[in-house]
Amino acid sequence: MTNNHTIFSEHPGLIIVFGLAVLVMLLLDLGVFNKKSHEVSNKEAITWSLVWISLSMIFSGLIYNYAGATKFYEFQSAYWIEKALSVDNLFVFILVFKFFDVVNANKHKVLFWGIIGALILRAIFIFSGAYLIELTYLNTILEWFGTEGFKYNINIIMTLFGLFLVYAGIKSWSAGDDDDDEDYNNTRGAKLIRRFFSVSDKYDGDKFFTIENGKKLATPLLVVVAVIEFTDLLFAVDSIPAIFAISNDPFILYTSNIFAILGLRALFFLLDNFIHLFSKLTYGLAFVLSFIGIKMIISPFYHIESVYSLMVIGGILLLSVIASVMFPNKEEEEQAN
């Protein structure tokens, strides 16, 4: 953790800029550029990826100008960590779409509403998490009981997060391709929709509801949205603790998280077409999770600067991509050809 000053109290103008930027871009995305469902081309995916990354970097420049270098580095670190960890999430999205036979033209709409849900859920996780962390410093708890604190101010929640991330990294390494055999009809998201709605066996374009024999039914596309939402919720359990290793400023964590997520739709379509270039990325992400977990555990005793964390994380991810290119999985290599 770096400091206790938050942008909320010191630079409220940045909050307005962030809110307007996200709102305007979402309205343009849904109401102008993607008003009708269509298959996203590589050119369009690359363009939107560059747009979202550029907006993120411009916003980080505003943070540097108004809040200083420390907040800037925190934003950059949290942004790229979330971006990297989200790639693993996209692998599962690809499997979900394949399992439910979602046509390419409808994928963008599913991802859009998945991201709307993520905006809400990430806000709940980040702001409640920041509040809990402030309450769980060991020295603060000891002071409540009139006891003198320790030399090292250990945070109980952060330590537990760190241990969990080390475990998640080890588990991710050994998980292999277990998701390939997942029955997504039996996941919580799918079961939730079927509990409240009767679901048709057929798609009706990009509609979430259809009429069959005079009866209103949910389409399988609504089931897919629910599965995507619950999948993102599960991945947030890894990614949210990871960014708390970077900063205790909820504004930095939320804005960096949301900018990273908003660019995921475009990244998804690139990843879907070039998945053979990332076959070893899961192993790289396992190392990243473990590294961040260790950083959180040792942070009361030794602080690793954000710039060095980025170097380590960037190096690991780069090596995993290089390994994917040099040693591709046979099945993925055949699909690519």
mmCIF file of C-alpha atoms in Angstrom:
data_model
loop_
_atom_site.group_PDB
_atom_site.id
_atom_site.type_symbol
_atom_site.label_atom_id
_atom_site.label_comp_id
_atom_site.label_asym_id
_atom_site.label_seq_id
_atom_site.Cartn_x
_atom_site.Cartn_y
_atom_site.Cartn_z
ATOM 1 C CA MET A 1 0.000 0.000 0.000
ATOM 2 C CA THR A 2 1.284 3.440 -0.829
ATOM 3 C CA ASN A 3 -0.634 6.191 0.934
ATOM 4 C CA ASN A 4 -4.010 7.040 2.371
ATOM 5 C CA HIS A 5 -4.900 10.034 0.193
ATOM 6 C CA THR A 6 -7.753 9.398 -2.198
ATOM 7 C CA ILE A 7 -8.618 11.198 -5.415
ATOM 8 C CA PHE A 8 -12.265 11.289 -4.327
ATOM 9 C CA SER A 9 -11.583 14.031 -1.808
ATOM 10 C CA GLU A 10 -8.723 15.842 -3.532
ATOM 11 C CA HIS A 11 -9.650 15.868 -7.240
ATOM 12 C CA PRO A 12 -13.414 15.439 -7.748
ATOM 13 C CA GLY A 13 -13.077 16.740 -11.326
ATOM 14 C CA LEU A 14 -11.378 13.495 -12.333
ATOM 15 C CA ILE A 15 -14.432 11.583 -11.157
ATOM 16 C CA ILE A 16 -16.644 13.636 -13.468
ATOM 17 C CA VAL A 17 -14.257 13.137 -16.409
ATOM 18 C CA PHE A 18 -14.184 9.393 -15.822
ATOM 19 C CA GLY A 19 -17.966 9.095 -15.544
ATOM 20 C CA LEU A 20 -18.621 11.158 -18.663
ATOM 21 C CA ALA A 21 -15.970 9.326 -20.705
ATOM 22 C CA VAL A 22 -17.398 5.908 -19.855
ATOM 23 C CA LEU A 23 -21.009 6.991 -20.398
ATOM 24 C CA VAL A 24 -20.332 8.653 -23.765
ATOM 25 C CA MET A 25 -18.267 5.723 -25.056
ATOM 26 C CA LEU A 26 -20.876 3.159 -24.018
ATOM 27 C CA LEU A 27 -23.645 5.157 -25.681
ATOM 28 C CA LEU A 28 -21.597 5.479 -28.866
ATOM 29 C CA ASP A 29 -20.697 1.811 -28.776
ATOM 30 C CA LEU A 30 -24.252 0.542 -28.310
ATOM 31 C CA GLY A 31 -26.283 3.250 -30.012
ATOM 32 C CA VAL A 32 -24.115 4.231 -32.992
ATOM 33 C CA PHE A 33 -21.318 1.879 -33.984
ATOM 34 C CA ASN A 34 -22.958 -1.375 -32.908
ATOM 35 C CA LYS A 35 -26.652 -0.577 -33.126
ATOM 36 C CA LYS A 36 -27.168 -3.737 -35.164
ATOM 37 C CA SER A 37 -25.581 -7.067 -34.304
ATOM 38 C CA HIS A 38 -22.781 -7.948 -36.696
ATOM 39 C CA GLU A 39 -19.625 -10.007 -36.906
ATOM 40 C CA VAL A 40 -16.659 -8.021 -35.611
ATOM 41 C CA SER A 41 -13.722 -8.028 -38.023
ATOM 42 C CA ASN A 42 -10.059 -8.041 -37.014
ATOM 43 C CA LYS A 43 -9.755 -4.459 -38.276
ATOM 44 C CA GLU A 44 -12.656 -3.297 -36.108
ATOM 45 C CA ALA A 45 -11.344 -5.195 -33.085
ATOM 46 C CA ILE A 46 -7.884 -3.661 -33.469
ATOM 47 C CA THR A 47 -9.380 -0.173 -33.888
ATOM 48 C CA TRP A 48 -11.505 -0.438 -30.751
ATOM 49 C CA SER A 49 -8.611 -1.953 -28.791
ATOM 50 C CA LEU A 50 -6.454 1.037 -29.691
ATOM 51 C CA VAL A 51 -9.281 3.449 -28.834
ATOM 52 C CA TRP A 52 -9.783 2.010 -25.347
ATOM 53 C CA ILE A 53 -6.065 1.742 -24.606
ATOM 54 C CA SER A 54 -5.575 5.330 -25.814
ATOM 55 C CA LEU A 55 -8.411 6.584 -23.610
ATOM 56 C CA SER A 56 -6.920 4.718 -20.649
ATOM 57 C CA MET A 57 -3.508 6.264 -21.235
ATOM 58 C CA ILE A 58 -4.989 9.757 -21.665
ATOM 59 C CA PHE A 59 -6.867 9.365 -18.391
ATOM 60 C CA SER A 60 -3.713 8.166 -16.653
ATOM 61 C CA GLY A 61 -2.029 11.313 -17.993
ATOM 62 C CA LEU A 62 -4.718 13.412 -16.311
ATOM 63 C CA ILE A 63 -4.075 11.521 -13.081
ATOM 64 C CA TYR A 64 -0.352 12.287 -13.406
ATOM 65 C CA ASN A 65 -1.074 15.974 -14.019
ATOM 66 C CA TYR A 66 -3.545 16.468 -11.166
ATOM 67 C CA ALA A 67 -2.639 13.789 -8.615
ATOM 68 C CA GLY A 68 1.070 13.173 -9.164
ATOM 69 C CA ALA A 69 3.440 10.426 -10.250
ATOM 70 C CA THR A 70 2.585 7.995 -7.452
ATOM 71 C CA LYS A 71 -1.094 7.807 -8.415
ATOM 72 C CA PHE A 72 -0.075 7.561 -12.071
ATOM 73 C CA TYR A 73 2.113 4.504 -11.409
ATOM 74 C CA GLU A 74 -0.621 2.950 -9.288
ATOM 75 C CA PHE A 75 -3.137 3.371 -12.116
ATOM 76 C CA GLN A 76 -0.757 1.945 -14.718
ATOM 77 C CA SER A 77 0.146 -1.050 -12.557
ATOM 78 C CA ALA A 78 -3.455 -1.883 -11.655
ATOM 79 C CA TYR A 79 -4.593 -1.395 -15.269
ATOM 80 C CA TRP A 80 -2.072 -3.770 -16.827
ATOM 81 C CA ILE A 81 -2.460 -6.379 -14.089
ATOM 82 C CA GLU A 82 -6.228 -6.424 -14.606
ATOM 83 C CA LYS A 83 -5.751 -6.481 -18.376
ATOM 84 C CA ALA A 84 -3.432 -9.483 -18.161
ATOM 85 C CA LEU A 85 -5.559 -11.434 -15.699
ATOM 86 C CA SER A 86 -8.687 -10.739 -17.764
ATOM 87 C CA VAL A 87 -7.183 -12.569 -20.737
ATOM 88 C CA ASP A 88 -7.647 -15.844 -18.860
ATOM 89 C CA ASN A 89 -11.284 -14.863 -18.433
ATOM 90 C CA LEU A 90 -11.592 -14.428 -22.200
ATOM 91 C CA PHE A 91 -10.374 -17.981 -22.784
ATOM 92 C CA VAL A 92 -13.388 -19.215 -20.810
ATOM 93 C CA PHE A 93 -15.699 -16.855 -22.721
ATOM 94 C CA ILE A 94 -14.524 -18.488 -25.949
ATOM 95 C CA LEU A 95 -15.409 -21.908 -24.542
ATOM 96 C CA VAL A 96 -18.827 -20.653 -23.356
ATOM 97 C CA PHE A 97 -19.689 -19.262 -26.802
ATOM 98 C CA LYS A 98 -18.530 -22.489 -28.416
ATOM 99 C CA PHE A 99 -20.553 -24.620 -26.004
ATOM 100 C CA PHE A 100 -23.787 -22.685 -26.677
ATOM 101 C CA ASP A 101 -23.105 -22.308 -30.429
ATOM 102 C CA VAL A 102 -23.373 -18.515 -30.317
ATOM 103 C CA VAL A 103 -22.934 -17.009 -33.781
ATOM 104 C CA ASN A 104 -20.252 -14.355 -34.175
ATOM 105 C CA ALA A 105 -22.790 -11.594 -34.857
ATOM 106 C CA ASN A 106 -24.330 -12.021 -31.370
ATOM 107 C CA LYS A 107 -21.133 -12.199 -29.332
ATOM 108 C CA HIS A 108 -20.673 -8.444 -29.106
ATOM 109 C CA LYS A 109 -24.115 -7.929 -27.541
ATOM 110 C CA VAL A 110 -23.488 -10.629 -24.932
ATOM 111 C CA LEU A 111 -20.125 -9.121 -24.025
ATOM 112 C CA PHE A 112 -21.623 -5.631 -23.833
ATOM 113 C CA TRP A 113 -24.213 -6.621 -21.246
ATOM 114 C CA GLY A 114 -21.632 -8.719 -19.463
ATOM 115 C CA ILE A 115 -19.506 -5.603 -19.068
ATOM 116 C CA ILE A 116 -22.462 -3.552 -17.799
ATOM 117 C CA GLY A 117 -22.829 -6.127 -15.028
ATOM 118 C CA ALA A 118 -19.097 -5.987 -14.355
ATOM 119 C CA LEU A 119 -19.269 -2.191 -13.866
ATOM 120 C CA ILE A 120 -21.694 -2.707 -10.985
ATOM 121 C CA LEU A 121 -20.126 -5.795 -9.419
ATOM 122 C CA ARG A 122 -16.568 -4.404 -9.516
ATOM 123 C CA ALA A 123 -17.746 -1.215 -7.774
ATOM 124 C CA ILE A 124 -19.248 -3.293 -4.958
ATOM 125 C CA PHE A 125 -16.123 -5.442 -4.602
ATOM 126 C CA ILE A 126 -13.591 -2.623 -4.754
ATOM 127 C CA PHE A 127 -15.267 -0.089 -2.459
ATOM 128 C CA SER A 128 -16.357 -2.639 0.131
ATOM 129 C CA GLY A 129 -12.908 -4.241 -0.028
ATOM 130 C CA ALA A 130 -11.147 -0.910 0.508
ATOM 131 C CA TYR A 131 -13.380 -0.226 3.510
ATOM 132 C CA LEU A 132 -12.704 -3.639 5.059
ATOM 133 C CA ILE A 133 -8.954 -3.328 4.542
ATOM 134 C CA GLU A 134 -8.884 -0.002 6.395
ATOM 135 C CA LEU A 135 -10.547 -1.713 9.362
ATOM 136 C CA THR A 136 -8.335 -4.790 9.509
ATOM 137 C CA TYR A 137 -4.824 -3.480 10.131
ATOM 138 C CA LEU A 138 -3.562 -5.465 13.110
ATOM 139 C CA ASN A 139 -2.217 -2.394 14.921
ATOM 140 C CA THR A 140 -5.579 -0.633 14.521
ATOM 141 C CA ILE A 141 -7.385 -3.626 16.046
ATOM 142 C CA LEU A 142 -4.893 -3.752 18.932
ATOM 143 C CA GLU A 143 -5.425 -0.042 19.598
ATOM 144 C CA TRP A 144 -9.147 -0.706 19.994
ATOM 145 C CA PHE A 145 -8.252 -2.936 22.938
ATOM 146 C CA GLY A 146 -5.722 -0.460 24.343
ATOM 147 C CA THR A 147 -2.743 -2.603 23.351
ATOM 148 C CA GLU A 148 0.460 -1.246 21.842
ATOM 149 C CA GLY A 149 0.951 -2.159 18.190
ATOM 150 C CA PHE A 150 3.729 -4.156 16.522
ATOM 151 C CA LYS A 151 6.658 -2.755 14.592
ATOM 152 C CA TYR A 152 5.183 -4.152 11.376
ATOM 153 C CA ASN A 153 1.593 -3.127 10.690
ATOM 154 C CA ILE A 154 0.192 -6.334 9.191
ATOM 155 C CA ASN A 155 -3.199 -6.254 7.508
ATOM 156 C CA ILE A 156 -5.271 -9.373 8.094
ATOM 157 C CA ILE A 157 -7.349 -9.110 4.900
ATOM 158 C CA MET A 158 -4.330 -8.381 2.704
ATOM 159 C CA THR A 159 -2.437 -11.327 4.149
ATOM 160 C CA LEU A 160 -5.392 -13.638 3.503
ATOM 161 C CA PHE A 161 -5.697 -12.231 -0.034
ATOM 162 C CA GLY A 162 -2.012 -12.918 -0.594
ATOM 163 C CA LEU A 163 -2.245 -16.506 0.611
ATOM 164 C CA PHE A 164 -5.303 -17.034 -1.580
ATOM 165 C CA LEU A 165 -3.534 -15.676 -4.678
ATOM 166 C CA VAL A 166 -0.544 -17.970 -4.128
ATOM 167 C CA TYR A 167 -2.974 -20.873 -3.845
ATOM 168 C CA ALA A 168 -4.883 -19.667 -6.937
ATOM 169 C CA GLY A 169 -1.641 -19.459 -8.900
ATOM 170 C CA ILE A 170 -0.647 -23.003 -7.976
ATOM 171 C CA LYS A 171 -4.150 -24.277 -8.742
ATOM 172 C CA SER A 172 -4.219 -22.414 -12.070
ATOM 173 C CA TRP A 173 -0.922 -24.027 -13.085
ATOM 174 C CA SER A 174 -2.186 -27.535 -12.383
ATOM 175 C CA ALA A 175 -5.710 -26.987 -13.743
ATOM 176 C CA GLY A 176 -4.625 -27.546 -17.336
ATOM 177 C CA ASP A 177 -7.556 -27.676 -19.761
ATOM 178 C CA ASP A 178 -10.253 -28.700 -17.289
ATOM 179 C CA ASP A 179 -12.560 -25.962 -18.623
ATOM 180 C CA ASP A 180 -12.671 -27.693 -22.012
ATOM 181 C CA ASP A 181 -14.947 -30.385 -20.570
ATOM 182 C CA GLU A 182 -17.156 -28.005 -18.549
ATOM 183 C CA ASP A 183 -20.913 -28.417 -18.930
ATOM 184 C CA TYR A 184 -21.975 -24.772 -18.859
ATOM 185 C CA ASN A 185 -25.643 -25.728 -18.736
ATOM 186 C CA ASN A 186 -25.021 -26.845 -15.150
ATOM 187 C CA THR A 187 -23.319 -23.639 -14.003
ATOM 188 C CA ARG A 188 -24.991 -21.285 -11.537
ATOM 189 C CA GLY A 189 -25.727 -18.650 -14.151
ATOM 190 C CA ALA A 190 -27.576 -21.071 -16.396
ATOM 191 C CA LYS A 191 -29.475 -22.603 -13.487
ATOM 192 C CA LEU A 192 -30.531 -19.157 -12.257
ATOM 193 C CA ILE A 193 -32.112 -18.228 -15.587
ATOM 194 C CA ARG A 194 -33.910 -21.569 -15.887
ATOM 195 C CA ARG A 195 -35.213 -21.169 -12.359
ATOM 196 C CA PHE A 196 -37.058 -17.944 -13.196
ATOM 197 C CA PHE A 197 -37.778 -18.383 -16.918
ATOM 198 C CA SER A 198 -38.807 -21.065 -19.340
ATOM 199 C CA VAL A 199 -36.025 -21.255 -21.916
ATOM 200 C CA SER A 200 -36.503 -21.949 -25.600
ATOM 201 C CA ASP A 201 -34.282 -24.452 -27.386
ATOM 202 C CA LYS A 202 -33.828 -22.058 -30.296
ATOM 203 C CA TYR A 203 -32.184 -18.676 -30.781
ATOM 204 C CA ASP A 204 -34.220 -15.767 -32.154
ATOM 205 C CA GLY A 205 -31.553 -13.546 -33.687
ATOM 206 C CA ASP A 206 -29.994 -11.397 -30.966
ATOM 207 C CA LYS A 207 -33.138 -11.325 -28.797
ATOM 208 C CA PHE A 208 -33.129 -12.341 -25.137
ATOM 209 C CA PHE A 209 -36.840 -13.243 -25.229
ATOM 210 C CA THR A 210 -39.045 -14.749 -27.909
ATOM 211 C CA ILE A 211 -42.648 -15.849 -28.422
ATOM 212 C CA GLU A 212 -43.404 -19.513 -29.120
ATOM 213 C CA ASN A 213 -46.976 -20.804 -29.389
ATOM 214 C CA GLY A 214 -48.219 -17.606 -27.735
ATOM 215 C CA LYS A 215 -45.883 -18.063 -24.746
ATOM 216 C CA LYS A 216 -42.993 -15.729 -23.840
ATOM 217 C CA LEU A 217 -39.737 -17.626 -23.407
ATOM 218 C CA ALA A 218 -36.154 -16.700 -22.686
ATOM 219 C CA THR A 219 -33.740 -17.543 -25.483
ATOM 220 C CA PRO A 220 -30.451 -19.393 -24.970
ATOM 221 C CA LEU A 221 -28.723 -16.012 -25.489
ATOM 222 C CA LEU A 222 -30.004 -14.838 -22.087
ATOM 223 C CA VAL A 223 -28.554 -17.996 -20.557
ATOM 224 C CA VAL A 224 -25.203 -17.175 -22.149
ATOM 225 C CA VAL A 225 -25.245 -13.655 -20.634
ATOM 226 C CA ALA A 226 -25.904 -15.118 -17.183
ATOM 227 C CA VAL A 227 -23.085 -17.652 -17.581
ATOM 228 C CA ILE A 228 -20.717 -14.866 -18.684
ATOM 229 C CA GLU A 229 -21.713 -12.708 -15.686
ATOM 230 C CA PHE A 230 -21.102 -15.507 -13.195
ATOM 231 C CA THR A 231 -17.821 -16.387 -14.892
ATOM 232 C CA ASP A 232 -16.639 -12.790 -14.533
ATOM 233 C CA LEU A 233 -17.754 -12.838 -10.904
ATOM 234 C CA LEU A 234 -15.575 -15.874 -10.228
ATOM 235 C CA PHE A 235 -12.566 -14.344 -11.969
ATOM 236 C CA ALA A 236 -13.014 -11.124 -9.981
ATOM 237 C CA VAL A 237 -12.234 -13.184 -6.885
ATOM 238 C CA ASP A 238 -8.671 -13.441 -8.262
ATOM 239 C CA SER A 239 -8.247 -10.083 -9.968
ATOM 240 C CA ILE A 240 -9.692 -7.757 -7.312
ATOM 241 C CA PRO A 241 -7.380 -8.965 -4.505
ATOM 242 C CA ALA A 242 -4.464 -8.678 -6.936
ATOM 243 C CA ILE A 243 -4.948 -4.962 -7.573
ATOM 244 C CA PHE A 244 -5.241 -4.257 -3.842
ATOM 245 C CA ALA A 245 -1.536 -5.095 -3.767
ATOM 246 C CA ILE A 246 -1.005 -1.936 -5.832
ATOM 247 C CA SER A 247 -3.039 0.790 -4.114
ATOM 248 C CA ASN A 248 -5.511 1.536 -1.346
ATOM 249 C CA ASP A 249 -7.213 4.297 -3.336
ATOM 250 C CA PRO A 250 -10.617 2.943 -4.477
ATOM 251 C CA PHE A 251 -10.833 5.515 -7.284
ATOM 252 C CA ILE A 252 -7.517 4.374 -8.785
ATOM 253 C CA LEU A 253 -8.528 0.731 -8.459
ATOM 254 C CA TYR A 254 -12.014 1.177 -9.908
ATOM 255 C CA THR A 255 -11.094 3.419 -12.849
ATOM 256 C CA SER A 256 -8.129 1.263 -13.873
ATOM 257 C CA ASN A 257 -10.264 -1.857 -13.526
ATOM 258 C CA ILE A 258 -13.122 -0.464 -15.600
ATOM 259 C CA PHE A 259 -10.894 0.904 -18.367
ATOM 260 C CA ALA A 260 -9.243 -2.524 -18.605
ATOM 261 C CA ILE A 261 -12.614 -4.287 -18.722
ATOM 262 C CA LEU A 262 -14.132 -1.920 -21.295
ATOM 263 C CA GLY A 263 -11.427 -2.875 -23.776
ATOM 264 C CA LEU A 264 -11.993 -6.594 -23.331
ATOM 265 C CA ARG A 265 -14.685 -6.985 -25.985
ATOM 266 C CA ALA A 266 -12.353 -5.887 -28.763
ATOM 267 C CA LEU A 267 -9.543 -7.972 -27.264
ATOM 268 C CA PHE A 268 -11.869 -10.978 -27.175
ATOM 269 C CA PHE A 269 -12.360 -10.993 -30.945
ATOM 270 C CA LEU A 270 -8.611 -10.739 -31.547
ATOM 271 C CA LEU A 271 -7.969 -13.512 -29.064
ATOM 272 C CA ASP A 272 -10.682 -15.661 -30.622
ATOM 273 C CA ASN A 273 -8.942 -15.439 -34.002
ATOM 274 C CA PHE A 274 -5.367 -15.797 -32.721
ATOM 275 C CA ILE A 275 -5.832 -18.079 -29.736
ATOM 276 C CA HIS A 276 -2.888 -20.242 -30.869
ATOM 277 C CA LEU A 277 -0.560 -17.372 -29.901
ATOM 278 C CA PHE A 278 -1.596 -17.615 -26.239
ATOM 279 C CA SER A 279 -1.667 -21.329 -25.462
ATOM 280 C CA LYS A 280 0.942 -20.983 -22.680
ATOM 281 C CA LEU A 281 -0.466 -17.768 -21.218
ATOM 282 C CA THR A 282 -2.333 -19.648 -18.500
ATOM 283 C CA TYR A 283 0.991 -20.751 -17.027
ATOM 284 C CA GLY A 284 2.304 -17.201 -17.158
ATOM 285 C CA LEU A 285 -0.777 -15.949 -15.340
ATOM 286 C CA ALA A 286 -0.261 -18.624 -12.688
ATOM 287 C CA PHE A 287 3.182 -17.129 -12.006
ATOM 288 C CA VAL A 288 1.689 -13.616 -11.966
ATOM 289 C CA LEU A 289 -0.939 -14.548 -9.370
ATOM 290 C CA SER A 290 1.653 -16.214 -7.152
ATOM 291 C CA PHE A 291 4.051 -13.262 -7.473
ATOM 292 C CA ILE A 292 1.361 -10.742 -6.526
ATOM 293 C CA GLY A 293 0.263 -12.959 -3.635
ATOM 294 C CA ILE A 294 3.818 -13.115 -2.287
ATOM 295 C CA LYS A 295 4.111 -9.336 -2.705
ATOM 296 C CA MET A 296 0.980 -8.847 -0.579
ATOM 297 C CA ILE A 297 2.221 -11.198 2.134
ATOM 298 C CA ILE A 298 5.647 -9.552 2.487
ATOM 299 C CA SER A 299 4.420 -5.954 1.993
ATOM 300 C CA PRO A 300 4.503 -5.092 5.751
ATOM 301 C CA PHE A 301 8.175 -6.091 5.831
ATOM 302 C CA TYR A 302 9.401 -5.189 2.346
ATOM 303 C CA HIS A 303 7.701 -2.983 -0.245
ATOM 304 C CA ILE A 304 8.198 -3.823 -3.922
ATOM 305 C CA GLU A 305 7.812 -0.680 -6.032
ATOM 306 C CA SER A 306 5.095 -0.725 -8.699
ATOM 307 C CA VAL A 307 7.596 -0.167 -11.504
ATOM 308 C CA TYR A 308 9.488 -3.333 -10.564
ATOM 309 C CA SER A 309 6.239 -5.266 -10.260
ATOM 310 C CA LEU A 310 5.327 -4.206 -13.782
ATOM 311 C CA MET A 311 8.724 -5.319 -15.063
ATOM 312 C CA VAL A 312 8.297 -8.759 -13.504
ATOM 313 C CA ILE A 313 4.697 -9.161 -14.682
ATOM 314 C CA GLY A 314 5.457 -7.862 -18.166
ATOM 315 C CA GLY A 315 8.465 -10.172 -18.470
ATOM 316 C CA ILE A 316 6.459 -13.218 -17.395
ATOM 317 C CA LEU A 317 3.641 -12.496 -19.830
ATOM 318 C CA LEU A 318 6.053 -11.794 -22.693
ATOM 319 C CA LEU A 319 7.886 -15.074 -22.085
ATOM 320 C CA SER A 320 4.582 -16.974 -22.009
ATOM 321 C CA VAL A 321 3.535 -15.510 -25.380
ATOM 322 C CA ILE A 322 6.968 -16.309 -26.876
ATOM 323 C CA ALA A 323 6.678 -19.872 -25.542
ATOM 324 C CA SER A 324 3.186 -20.136 -27.078
ATOM 325 C CA VAL A 325 4.555 -19.163 -30.491
ATOM 326 C CA MET A 326 7.627 -21.424 -30.283
ATOM 327 C CA PHE A 327 5.848 -24.431 -28.770
ATOM 328 C CA PRO A 328 2.177 -24.302 -29.886
ATOM 329 C CA ASN A 329 -0.299 -26.976 -28.915
ATOM 330 C CA LYS A 330 -0.817 -29.329 -31.863
ATOM 331 C CA GLU A 331 -4.610 -28.974 -31.814
ATOM 332 C CA GLU A 332 -4.480 -25.152 -31.748
ATOM 333 C CA GLU A 333 -1.799 -25.108 -34.418
ATOM 334 C CA GLU A 334 -4.037 -27.190 -36.704
ATOM 335 C CA GLN A 335 -6.970 -24.835 -36.058
ATOM 336 C CA ALA A 336 -4.811 -21.827 -36.887
ATOM 337 C CA ASN A 337 -3.780 -23.390 -40.203
#
